Amino acid sequence: MSSKRHILTAVAWPYANGPRHIGHVSGFGVPSDVFARFQRMSGNHVLMVSGTDEHGTPIQVLADQEGVTARRLADRYNRIIAEDLVALGLSYDLFTRTTTANHYAVVQELFTGLYNNGYIFTKTTKGAISPSTGRTLPDRYVEGTCPICGYDGARGDQCDNCGNQLDPVDLIDPRSKINGETPEFVDTEHFMLDLPAFTEILGTWLKSKAGQWRPNVLKFSLNLLDDLQPRAISRDLDWGVPIPIEGWSEQANKRLYVWFDAVVGYLSAAIEWAQRSGDPEAWRRWWQAEDAESYYFMGKDNIVFHAEIWPAMLLGYNGKGDRGGRPGTLGELNLPTEVVSSEFLTMEGRKFSSSRRVVIYVRDFLQRYSADALRYYIIAAGPETQDTDFTWAEFVRRNNDELVAAWGNLVNRSISMAAKNIGAIPEAGELTDEDRRVLDASKAAFDVVGGHIDRSRFKAGLQEAMRTVAEANKYISDQAPWALKKTDPERMRTVLHVALQLVDDAKTLLTPFLPASSNKVYAMLGGTGVWSAMPRLEEVTDSIGGEEGTSTYPVITGDYADSEARWESIPIRPGTPLEPPTPLFAKLDPSVVDEELARLEEAAG
RNA sequence: GGGCCGGUAGCUCAGCUGGUCAGAGCAGGGGACUCAUAAUCCCUGGGUCGCGGGUUCGAGCCCCGCCCGGCCUACCA
């Protein structure tokens, strides 16, 4: 871990059809930020990118319902989502969006590269079209009677009653879920990505990841290889990236499939970042260097896109599938080092559902509780390796017992004792064996916690960090410095010095998880400058907005390189003046559990 | 229907490639202390590890079947 690594932190792109809820950010947001902050503290070069995913049918449908353009709807939620992610303290180097001129260009370049290498072909299929709009009606938007069991509410892709997979053409009395009209089934030509051409090389690649990736992700991905089918990557829809092929780009109603363009975002955002940073070639250090690493963070429903389709697209662009070929004009691009997938968060025993209003939006949450409280809960009790349940009772308990009582109180009791009795960080006198033992244990925690985070075992990392907090509390209780005030003031000063060093170390260990409160502790102990930099919103312009949308849009970025934070025990400086501290975290009244449950019941109806 | 993942103490969850693996935190009970947001520290738990078979000297951890929950199965992380 001594040499500096280049680490691309690729974070799943939230879909801009509404505000995001705490389940979303527990899947991709908070874990990726813990990872990125830790890597930066370790001296590695991190590039953390993401943005809002704004194309596709769901946004178009929602926009139609509201009587606004898709672009305008996307503008709205892009901004809301960006604001929420900043409020959570997620340290993106660039959080952008898929509706930028740069993104369009990079997506088209990937398509062209794949096309030139022979991995994209056209095929005529029978698809459902909405007669009134001429747009593709996705299978799931077609309803009708199941030809097998006669169930009336069957969807075009599957019957929820008998579980059989269906073809929308076979539905009896088909109708559009959007407006009830009868869909037309017409021949339509589409571009297909030749996934079977990558079966072998994907298999080799995936098998090389054994032992590194979380086993469930690997197993799932390998299994998919048994039956790879060509996949349509275009749609009859006007809301998307135009297809860069003569005769197609002119057609207003043919666009690239939203998933094809969304995954390219990891690359296009890196390129946009480089352009904005003033060195347009800088992205290559993360995408093309032999030793560069890339970690992709997402929820489990996205594994197929990140462990199968996106790698296949990259391989095809590089000319590495069964049909060979040569790298496109960008040059050869790196495949993911690791695909880190989270499981799902449920909500008081139920599945999160925006439509059924079983949901807690990030924004609503942060209006009442702190970002660090949410971050703490997500890492400590979130769905890292299996589904977990969010309950308000558990949230309040974690907040009060662990954040406030254990960590917040440790900061408070140690600093206030030193402030009152000495007014500054005291010198240490001669250290006892016990003093040395706790200090050594605290130093040793850096490798342990860091090792966990580096392997994406965030829950274990946080547990170890909190163990040092418990150790420090125990040390103070055992040494009882308050009792030494009269009997042995010199020893009291030493104990307080040791205690403050432990607090300072714990603050550092907790920084990736709780950046905002760690910054406060840093300041309380007399630190100057910025400890761990926080993200900010910046308004930027793009040529593509046009008259329809806003021509400026918010991006998330930050000056993380200016942070003082380093992943090691940093000796505190005796003599630094100390003020009596103010509480780090707000304690929550147990009544908030009932209040929140009532709020939920009321919303869900 | 197919694939994958889970079902461990009252609650929320840890348990890597089989042999101190039957655990942690909280809740409950007892004690110490008073610096601190009545916080902290110590002691205290015996749960058929979803159910039924099987492999093995030995299985939460491997195999088979079943039950329950989740996700994916061409557009909600």
XYZ file of C-alpha atoms (C1' of nucleotides) in Angstrom:
682
model
C 0.000 0.000 0.000
C 3.016 2.266 -0.116
C 3.037 3.121 -3.798
C 0.302 5.408 -5.052
C -2.456 3.710 -6.937
C -4.836 5.150 -9.502
C -8.306 4.151 -8.490
C -11.418 4.834 -10.518
C -14.428 4.793 -8.234
C -17.374 4.253 -10.545
C -20.680 4.838 -8.832
C -24.031 3.672 -10.241
C -26.003 6.375 -12.020
C -29.282 7.198 -10.293
C -32.241 7.313 -12.654
C -33.705 10.799 -12.821
C -37.396 9.949 -12.686
C -37.781 11.139 -9.124
C -35.916 11.840 -5.930
C -33.796 8.996 -4.580
C -34.567 7.217 -1.328
C -32.294 5.893 1.367
C -32.335 2.440 -0.188
C -30.722 3.823 -3.303
C -27.922 5.595 -1.506
C -27.245 2.602 0.698
C -26.592 0.545 -2.411
C -24.194 2.742 -4.305
C -23.726 6.078 -2.555
C -22.393 5.735 0.935
C -20.250 2.604 0.377
C -18.517 4.168 -2.627
C -17.802 7.348 -0.700
C -16.303 5.462 2.235
C -14.091 3.654 -0.223
C -13.033 6.796 -2.094
C -12.317 8.832 1.024
C -10.231 6.065 2.499
C -8.223 5.667 -0.693
C -7.526 9.382 -0.860
C -6.419 9.391 2.786
C -4.056 6.559 1.925
C -2.433 8.748 -0.690
C -3.951 7.082 -3.721
C -5.203 8.985 -6.748
C -8.950 8.621 -6.791
C -11.276 9.583 -9.582
C -14.861 9.193 -8.434
C -17.477 9.720 -11.112
C -21.188 9.347 -11.650
C -24.207 11.333 -12.746
C -27.903 11.099 -13.361
C -29.227 8.625 -15.918
C -31.843 10.569 -17.829
C -32.936 8.804 -20.972
C -35.461 6.057 -21.571
C -39.113 5.269 -21.533
C -39.933 5.728 -17.835
C -38.844 9.364 -17.893
C -40.599 9.978 -21.189
C -43.807 8.430 -19.870
C -43.693 10.437 -16.684
C -43.009 13.625 -18.614
C -45.983 12.950 -20.887
C -48.184 12.472 -17.888
C -47.091 15.792 -16.462
C -47.308 17.545 -19.794
C -43.666 18.598 -19.789
C -40.756 17.579 -21.965
C -38.539 14.711 -20.906
C -35.676 17.151 -20.837
C -37.432 19.405 -18.390
C -38.342 16.524 -16.124
C -34.764 15.307 -16.194
C -33.523 18.806 -15.393
C -35.703 18.863 -12.339
C -34.636 15.548 -10.877
C -31.029 15.904 -11.903
C -30.857 18.957 -9.691
C -32.715 17.417 -6.791
C -30.603 14.281 -6.848
C -27.359 16.223 -7.097
C -28.373 18.378 -4.151
C -29.237 15.346 -2.073
C -25.969 13.596 -2.807
C -23.999 16.691 -1.854
C -25.964 16.924 1.348
C -24.906 13.377 2.133
C -21.300 14.418 1.645
C -20.562 12.089 -1.253
C -17.202 13.188 -2.612
C -17.584 12.864 -6.357
C -14.810 14.317 -8.440
C -17.501 14.762 -11.011
C -21.186 13.980 -10.782
C -22.679 14.944 -14.124
C -25.550 13.713 -16.285
C -26.210 11.733 -19.443
C -27.674 14.682 -21.340
C -24.435 16.437 -22.177
C -22.804 16.930 -25.553
C -19.726 15.135 -24.268
C -21.700 12.120 -23.159
C -23.474 11.887 -26.496
C -20.157 12.002 -28.311
C -18.520 9.340 -26.153
C -21.532 7.033 -26.358
C -21.536 7.351 -30.137
C -17.813 6.664 -30.219
C -18.320 3.438 -28.246
C -21.125 2.435 -30.563
C -19.036 3.186 -33.629
C -16.095 1.222 -32.292
C -18.273 -1.780 -31.583
C -19.953 -1.454 -34.941
C -16.693 -1.209 -36.833
C -15.425 -4.325 -35.103
C -18.541 -6.225 -36.119
C -20.167 -6.641 -32.734
C -23.327 -4.778 -33.607
C -25.791 -5.942 -36.227
C -29.347 -5.097 -37.187
C -32.355 -7.298 -36.774
C -36.003 -6.915 -37.524
C -38.255 -7.776 -34.634
C -41.903 -7.494 -33.921
C -42.420 -4.869 -31.301
C -45.331 -3.192 -29.619
C -45.816 0.391 -30.677
C -48.084 2.961 -29.190
C -50.291 4.078 -32.122
C -50.727 7.564 -30.731
C -47.038 8.316 -30.191
C -45.244 5.896 -32.480
C -42.952 4.964 -29.628
C -41.816 1.559 -28.522
C -44.055 0.188 -25.839
C -41.723 -1.837 -23.608
C -42.993 -5.305 -22.761
C -43.704 -4.306 -19.230
C -45.966 -1.531 -20.357
C -48.251 -3.915 -22.178
C -50.985 -5.612 -20.181
C -53.544 -8.191 -21.124
C -54.987 -11.604 -20.453
C -52.507 -14.429 -19.984
C -52.846 -16.999 -22.797
C -51.777 -19.749 -20.418
C -53.751 -19.245 -17.249
C -56.290 -16.644 -18.264
C -55.184 -14.154 -15.627
C -56.310 -10.699 -16.657
C -53.452 -8.561 -15.331
C -50.558 -10.268 -17.089
C -47.698 -8.067 -18.243
C -46.131 -8.373 -21.631
C -42.997 -9.999 -20.322
C -44.399 -12.198 -17.613
C -47.613 -13.287 -15.984
C -47.585 -12.430 -12.302
C -50.217 -15.049 -11.665
C -48.787 -18.199 -13.216
C -45.193 -16.995 -13.499
C -44.772 -17.958 -17.126
C -42.637 -15.849 -19.353
C -44.654 -14.323 -22.116
C -44.318 -12.520 -25.378
C -46.543 -9.447 -25.590
C -47.754 -10.584 -29.032
C -49.424 -13.572 -27.395
C -51.423 -11.611 -24.867
C -55.171 -11.768 -25.310
C -56.728 -8.339 -25.524
C -53.476 -6.403 -25.111
C -53.569 -2.805 -23.957
C -51.102 -0.087 -23.069
C -50.509 0.341 -19.395
C -49.800 3.977 -20.091
C -53.040 5.081 -21.702
C -55.113 1.953 -22.268
C -54.953 2.020 -26.033
C -54.433 -1.153 -28.020
C -50.800 -1.465 -29.070
C -49.832 -2.210 -32.618
C -47.366 -4.959 -33.262
C -45.178 -3.926 -36.123
C -41.915 -4.974 -37.665
C -39.180 -2.688 -36.496
C -35.485 -2.768 -37.142
C -33.063 -2.523 -34.273
C -29.400 -2.750 -33.505
C -28.292 -5.733 -31.486
C -25.165 -6.166 -29.398
C -23.675 -9.550 -30.150
C -23.170 -10.725 -26.592
C -22.568 -14.389 -27.504
C -19.356 -13.269 -29.193
C -18.001 -12.485 -25.744
C -19.006 -15.609 -23.880
C -15.568 -17.122 -23.896
C -13.516 -14.056 -23.079
C -15.975 -12.923 -20.421
C -15.719 -16.342 -18.845
C -11.938 -16.179 -18.766
C -12.033 -12.707 -17.340
C -14.620 -13.517 -14.667
C -12.824 -16.670 -13.594
C -9.684 -14.637 -13.076
C -11.580 -12.688 -10.422
C -12.240 -15.701 -8.219
C -11.292 -14.956 -4.663
C -11.352 -11.201 -5.236
C -14.985 -10.424 -5.905
C -17.807 -11.058 -3.542
C -18.796 -14.651 -4.316
C -22.431 -13.868 -5.009
C -21.531 -11.366 -7.718
C -19.119 -13.774 -9.369
C -21.400 -16.744 -9.253
C -24.307 -14.773 -10.597
C -22.221 -13.404 -13.462
C -20.706 -16.724 -14.432
C -24.122 -18.236 -14.513
C -25.358 -15.641 -16.961
C -22.757 -16.805 -19.463
C -24.563 -20.089 -20.006
C -27.138 -18.434 -22.161
C -26.032 -15.109 -23.570
C -28.332 -13.758 -26.256
C -27.865 -10.795 -28.573
C -29.389 -7.795 -26.913
C -31.249 -4.939 -28.555
C -29.490 -1.642 -27.981
C -31.859 0.679 -29.792
C -35.461 1.712 -29.274
C -38.272 3.430 -31.101
C -38.165 6.488 -28.968
C -37.059 10.062 -29.502
C -35.644 10.531 -26.006
C -32.087 9.217 -26.129
C -28.732 9.382 -27.836
C -28.998 9.395 -31.663
C -27.567 6.401 -33.476
C -24.388 7.467 -35.288
C -25.046 5.556 -38.483
C -26.019 7.119 -41.773
C -29.707 6.699 -42.375
C -30.351 6.230 -38.663
C -29.122 9.399 -37.048
C -31.671 11.367 -39.036
C -34.583 9.331 -37.731
C -36.165 11.213 -34.889
C -37.743 8.092 -33.504
C -34.712 5.813 -33.307
C -32.442 6.180 -30.326
C -29.933 4.130 -28.413
C -31.338 2.094 -25.592
C -30.943 3.888 -22.278
C -28.813 1.184 -20.740
C -26.341 1.307 -23.565
C -25.745 4.960 -22.959
C -25.895 4.908 -19.176
C -22.990 2.542 -18.594
C -20.808 4.570 -20.938
C -21.225 7.346 -18.398
C -18.323 6.035 -16.358
C -16.057 6.791 -19.269
C -17.697 9.968 -20.505
C -17.732 11.447 -17.006
C -14.015 10.750 -16.623
C -13.409 12.492 -19.928
C -15.600 15.436 -18.936
C -13.758 15.660 -15.640
C -10.435 15.765 -17.464
C -11.672 18.520 -19.760
C -12.892 20.580 -16.846
C -9.664 19.996 -14.933
C -7.665 21.615 -17.722
C -5.848 18.463 -18.824
C -8.107 16.764 -21.405
C -5.925 13.667 -21.494
C -5.884 13.126 -17.724
C -8.671 10.517 -17.810
C -6.340 8.064 -19.531
C -4.397 7.553 -16.328
C -7.461 5.788 -14.865
C -8.768 4.147 -18.002
C -5.754 2.975 -19.904
C -2.780 2.673 -17.599
C -1.763 -0.911 -17.052
C -1.816 -0.561 -13.268
C -4.998 1.491 -12.953
C -7.814 -0.010 -10.903
C -11.546 0.483 -11.162
C -14.252 -0.344 -8.638
C -17.921 -0.201 -9.554
C -20.529 0.272 -6.826
C -24.197 -0.586 -7.259
C -27.217 -2.469 -5.995
C -27.695 -6.107 -6.830
C -30.211 -5.478 -9.584
C -27.437 -3.950 -11.630
C -24.915 -6.753 -11.646
C -25.794 -7.887 -15.147
C -25.042 -4.489 -16.608
C -21.712 -4.074 -14.859
C -20.340 -7.590 -14.879
C -21.623 -8.637 -18.273
C -22.814 -5.975 -20.673
C -20.420 -3.167 -19.885
C -17.367 -5.463 -19.936
C -18.616 -6.917 -23.218
C -18.940 -3.419 -24.659
C -15.416 -2.569 -23.554
C -14.024 -5.816 -24.916
C -15.757 -5.271 -28.220
C -14.493 -1.706 -28.418
C -11.007 -3.028 -27.730
C -11.429 -5.640 -30.446
C -11.204 -8.540 -28.031
C -14.296 -10.632 -28.774
C -14.664 -13.649 -31.051
C -14.682 -11.423 -34.110
C -11.436 -9.709 -33.208
C -11.028 -6.122 -34.326
C -8.961 -3.207 -33.206
C -9.352 -0.601 -30.482
C -11.407 2.457 -31.372
C -9.990 5.953 -31.611
C -9.932 6.426 -27.833
C -7.560 3.474 -27.542
C -7.847 0.354 -25.449
C -9.984 0.723 -22.322
C -9.659 -1.083 -18.978
C -12.197 -3.575 -17.718
C -13.545 -3.340 -14.174
C -11.148 -4.448 -11.477
C -14.048 -5.263 -9.244
C -17.812 -5.060 -9.334
C -18.961 -4.356 -5.787
C -22.632 -5.016 -5.397
C -24.821 -4.360 -2.398
C -28.019 -6.167 -1.574
C -31.287 -4.392 -0.813
C -32.589 -2.396 2.088
C -36.154 -3.066 3.107
C -38.286 -0.645 5.005
C -39.883 -1.773 8.252
C -40.206 -5.234 6.752
C -41.584 -4.071 3.440
C -40.007 -3.443 0.090
C -39.219 0.142 -0.750
C -41.709 1.402 -3.266
C -42.066 4.963 -4.430
C -45.402 4.276 -6.045
C -46.860 2.710 -2.927
C -45.198 5.403 -0.853
C -43.296 2.980 1.280
C -40.301 5.191 1.078
C -38.013 7.603 2.870
C -36.456 10.097 0.534
C -32.919 11.217 1.194
C -34.064 14.800 1.263
C -36.776 14.247 3.855
C -34.409 12.232 5.968
C -31.704 14.879 5.936
C -34.145 17.596 6.847
C -34.642 15.970 10.205
C -31.438 14.033 10.849
C -27.780 14.499 10.112
C -25.950 13.078 7.127
C -23.481 11.303 9.371
C -26.290 9.639 11.302
C -27.621 8.207 8.067
C -24.174 7.251 6.816
C -23.491 5.504 10.078
C -26.682 3.501 9.923
C -26.170 2.526 6.308
C -22.696 1.170 6.918
C -23.356 -0.359 10.319
C -26.684 -1.970 9.493
C -26.996 -1.720 5.731
C -27.323 -4.409 3.048
C -23.651 -5.043 2.399
C -23.847 -8.774 1.811
C -27.490 -9.531 2.346
C -30.802 -7.750 2.488
C -31.305 -5.864 5.730
C -34.260 -4.113 7.198
C -34.373 -0.415 8.042
C -36.414 0.325 11.116
C -36.777 3.643 12.839
C -36.327 1.999 16.222
C -32.976 0.629 15.152
C -31.966 3.935 13.622
C -32.717 5.807 16.837
C -30.929 3.196 18.893
C -27.823 3.215 16.713
C -27.796 6.982 16.814
C -28.248 7.291 20.547
C -26.250 4.329 21.812
C -23.434 4.210 19.338
C -22.935 7.614 17.768
C -23.995 9.800 20.671
C -23.260 7.708 23.755
C -20.113 5.941 22.642
C -18.329 8.171 20.140
C -19.850 11.610 20.744
C -19.535 11.221 24.461
C -15.921 10.080 24.236
C -15.079 13.260 22.365
C -17.046 15.352 24.776
C -15.772 13.900 28.036
C -12.123 13.899 27.058
C -11.972 17.328 25.493
C -14.044 19.007 28.140
C -11.891 17.555 30.917
C -8.753 18.783 29.245
C -10.292 22.161 28.426
C -11.502 22.762 31.968
C -8.449 21.551 33.791
C -5.680 22.598 31.470
C -7.157 24.688 28.687
C -4.926 23.032 26.146
C -3.676 19.671 24.986
C -1.403 18.560 27.852
C 2.104 17.141 27.587
C 2.506 13.492 28.347
C 4.744 12.552 31.240
C 6.159 9.097 31.610
C 3.951 6.484 29.970
C 2.783 3.377 31.801
C 2.533 -0.027 30.181
C -1.199 0.456 29.901
C -0.734 3.825 28.191
C 1.568 2.273 25.667
C -0.726 -0.650 25.141
C -3.768 1.429 24.216
C -1.730 3.746 22.031
C -0.217 0.810 20.190
C -3.615 -0.811 19.765
C -4.941 2.433 18.364
C -2.091 2.646 15.860
C -2.594 -0.972 14.888
C -6.227 -0.305 14.102
C -5.269 1.645 10.979
C -4.075 -1.444 9.150
C -7.039 -3.485 10.297
C -9.728 -0.947 9.441
C -7.965 0.071 6.247
C -7.623 -3.535 5.162
C -11.339 -4.034 5.551
C -12.257 -0.916 3.612
C -9.786 -1.704 0.849
C -11.574 -5.020 0.376
C -14.983 -3.332 0.471
C -15.825 -4.820 3.856
C -17.212 -1.615 5.225
C -19.309 -3.046 7.989
C -16.316 -4.866 9.443
C -14.195 -1.735 9.072
C -16.654 0.417 10.950
C -16.969 -2.186 13.674
C -13.219 -2.183 14.183
C -13.122 1.606 14.256
C -15.872 1.647 16.863
C -13.949 -0.903 18.869
C -11.197 1.659 19.310
C -13.837 4.060 20.603
C -14.913 1.497 23.191
C -11.258 0.931 24.111
C -10.769 4.622 24.673
C -13.857 4.881 26.830
C -12.615 1.971 28.868
C -9.182 3.517 29.223
C -10.642 6.728 30.578
C -12.946 4.916 32.971
C -10.118 2.716 34.213
C -7.639 5.559 34.650
C -10.248 7.917 36.130
C -8.311 11.110 35.438
C -10.882 13.154 37.423
C -9.770 11.342 40.548
C -6.131 12.229 39.868
C -6.764 15.954 39.848
C -5.867 16.363 43.537
C -3.702 13.315 44.078
C -1.465 13.276 41.032
C -2.024 16.138 38.595
C 1.022 15.148 36.563
C -0.437 11.716 35.950
C -3.797 13.295 35.097
C -2.135 15.313 32.375
C -0.555 12.206 30.942
C -3.839 10.306 30.975
C -5.621 13.172 29.265
C -2.885 13.397 26.698
C -3.238 9.710 25.913
C -7.041 10.012 25.851
C -6.895 12.883 23.391
C -4.500 10.977 21.183
C -6.968 8.096 21.153
C -9.765 10.494 20.267
C -7.706 11.960 17.483
C -6.924 8.515 16.090
C -10.556 7.449 16.288
C -11.531 10.612 14.461
C -9.156 9.660 11.666
C -10.373 6.078 11.550
C -13.966 7.280 11.329
C -13.325 9.933 8.689
C -14.317 7.814 5.663
C -17.571 6.922 7.375
C -18.374 10.181 9.164
C -16.554 12.974 7.351
C -18.581 15.906 8.650
C -18.279 15.055 12.320
C -14.647 14.068 11.917
C -14.011 17.526 10.538
C -15.586 18.958 13.676
C -13.387 16.884 15.945
C -10.380 17.950 13.937
C -11.268 21.583 14.539
C -11.975 20.982 18.237
C -8.474 19.634 18.659
C -7.002 22.720 17.099
C -6.574 21.453 13.564
C -6.180 24.071 10.856
C -7.230 23.997 7.241
C -9.620 21.389 5.887
C -9.388 17.874 7.285
C -11.525 15.905 4.819
C -12.904 18.092 2.042
C -16.617 18.053 1.363
C -18.233 18.131 -2.072
C -19.919 21.186 -3.514
C -22.332 22.003 -6.295
C -21.102 24.049 -9.181
C -23.149 25.443 -12.052
C -21.651 24.601 -15.409
C -22.775 25.076 -18.969
C -23.240 22.628 -21.775
C -24.084 23.214 -25.387
C -26.752 20.567 -25.498
C -29.348 22.051 -23.190
C -30.790 24.246 -25.879
C -34.036 26.088 -25.461
C -35.807 23.117 -24.005
C -33.786 22.581 -20.900
C -31.622 24.686 -18.737
C -28.388 25.568 -20.401
C -26.604 25.419 -17.074
C -26.752 22.480 -14.757
C -25.269 21.540 -11.414
C -22.337 19.193 -11.099
C -20.827 17.850 -7.921
C -17.127 18.287 -7.502
C -14.635 19.163 -4.783
C -11.050 20.014 -3.895
C -10.308 16.788 -2.157
C -6.587 17.025 -2.756
C -6.498 19.948 -0.340
C -7.546 17.723 2.538
C -5.194 17.315 5.485
C -6.605 13.876 6.237
C -4.070 11.033 6.184
C -4.616 7.398 7.045
C -2.293 7.173 10.049
C -2.004 8.159 13.645
C -0.968 11.796 13.716
C 0.630 12.951 16.981
C -1.408 15.611 18.732
C 0.421 18.831 19.556
C 0.679 19.656 23.282
C -0.039 23.272 24.040
C -2.779 23.579 21.448
C -5.547 25.598 23.136
C -8.829 23.772 23.757
C -12.310 25.203 24.092
C -15.075 23.408 25.983
C -16.695 21.279 23.287
C -20.203 21.344 21.930
C -21.959 18.039 21.324
C -21.008 16.245 18.109
C -24.327 14.525 17.488
C -27.902 15.236 18.451
C -29.537 12.682 20.645
C -32.950 11.631 19.357
C -36.005 11.388 21.530
C -37.493 7.886 21.370
C -40.774 9.487 20.336
C -39.379 10.046 16.841
C -39.924 6.340 16.212
C -43.658 6.701 16.618
C -43.701 9.983 14.731
C -41.902 8.512 11.760
C -44.025 5.384 11.731
C -47.136 7.515 11.803
C -45.779 9.607 8.958
C -45.166 6.455 6.973
C -48.614 5.035 7.651
C -50.211 8.277 6.649
C -48.295 8.418 3.379
C -48.808 4.784 2.492
C -52.451 5.023 3.334
C -41.071 -21.386 -15.204
C -35.472 -20.617 -14.946
C -31.158 -18.412 -12.261
C -29.030 -16.280 -7.851
C -29.146 -14.825 -2.642
C -30.967 -15.256 2.265
C -33.810 -17.791 6.506
C -28.475 -18.064 13.174
C -30.515 -15.907 20.782
C -36.764 -11.457 22.201
C -34.791 -7.627 18.254
C -30.871 -6.226 14.377
C -27.098 -8.887 12.494
C -21.369 -11.561 12.392
C -19.743 -16.386 11.349
C -13.486 -16.877 5.078
C -11.780 -22.408 1.896
C -16.273 -28.078 7.221
C -13.401 -29.732 13.355
C -13.166 -23.911 20.742
C -18.593 -21.886 15.286
C -22.698 -21.641 18.562
C -21.118 -15.388 18.474
C -21.620 -9.469 18.750
C -24.615 -5.297 19.755
C -29.331 -3.926 21.854
C -33.250 -5.214 25.126
C -33.570 -7.683 30.465
C -30.878 -8.493 35.501
C -26.733 -7.124 39.058
C -22.542 -4.007 40.335
C -18.721 0.286 39.862
C -18.007 5.391 38.835
C -19.365 10.654 38.225
C -15.192 13.689 33.659
C -19.305 13.709 29.946
C -25.612 14.831 25.815
C -28.009 10.168 33.131
C -23.232 9.207 29.140
C -19.135 5.381 30.599
C -16.960 0.725 32.680
C -17.478 -4.484 34.725
C -20.414 -9.117 35.396
C -24.711 -11.838 33.501
C -27.234 -15.087 27.845
C -27.580 -21.625 26.791
C -30.819 -20.266 20.874
C -33.509 -27.917 17.468
C -28.164 -22.254 13.591
C -36.089 -22.615 8.338
C -37.854 -28.176 7.817
C -36.628 -33.398 6.327
C -33.012 -36.642 4.548
C -27.722 -37.720 3.159
C -22.043 -37.455 2.806
C -18.154 -37.337 6.685
C -14.425 -39.545 12.273
C -16.950 -34.603 12.571
C -21.682 -29.740 9.262
C -25.018 -23.133 10.246
C -20.791 -23.991 7.038
C -20.879 -29.875 1.636
C -25.062 -32.742 -1.288
C -30.599 -33.762 -2.251
C -35.772 -32.457 -1.430
C -39.279 -29.103 0.698
C -41.251 -24.384 3.044
C -40.761 -18.961 3.491
C -38.635 -14.103 1.920
C -35.684 -11.049 -1.640
C -33.476 -9.982 -6.450
C -32.785 -10.846 -11.753
C -35.174 -12.825 -16.032
C -34.208 -6.619 -22.055
C -35.451 -0.401 -18.954
C -37.180 1.296 -10.182
C -30.397 1.269 -6.704
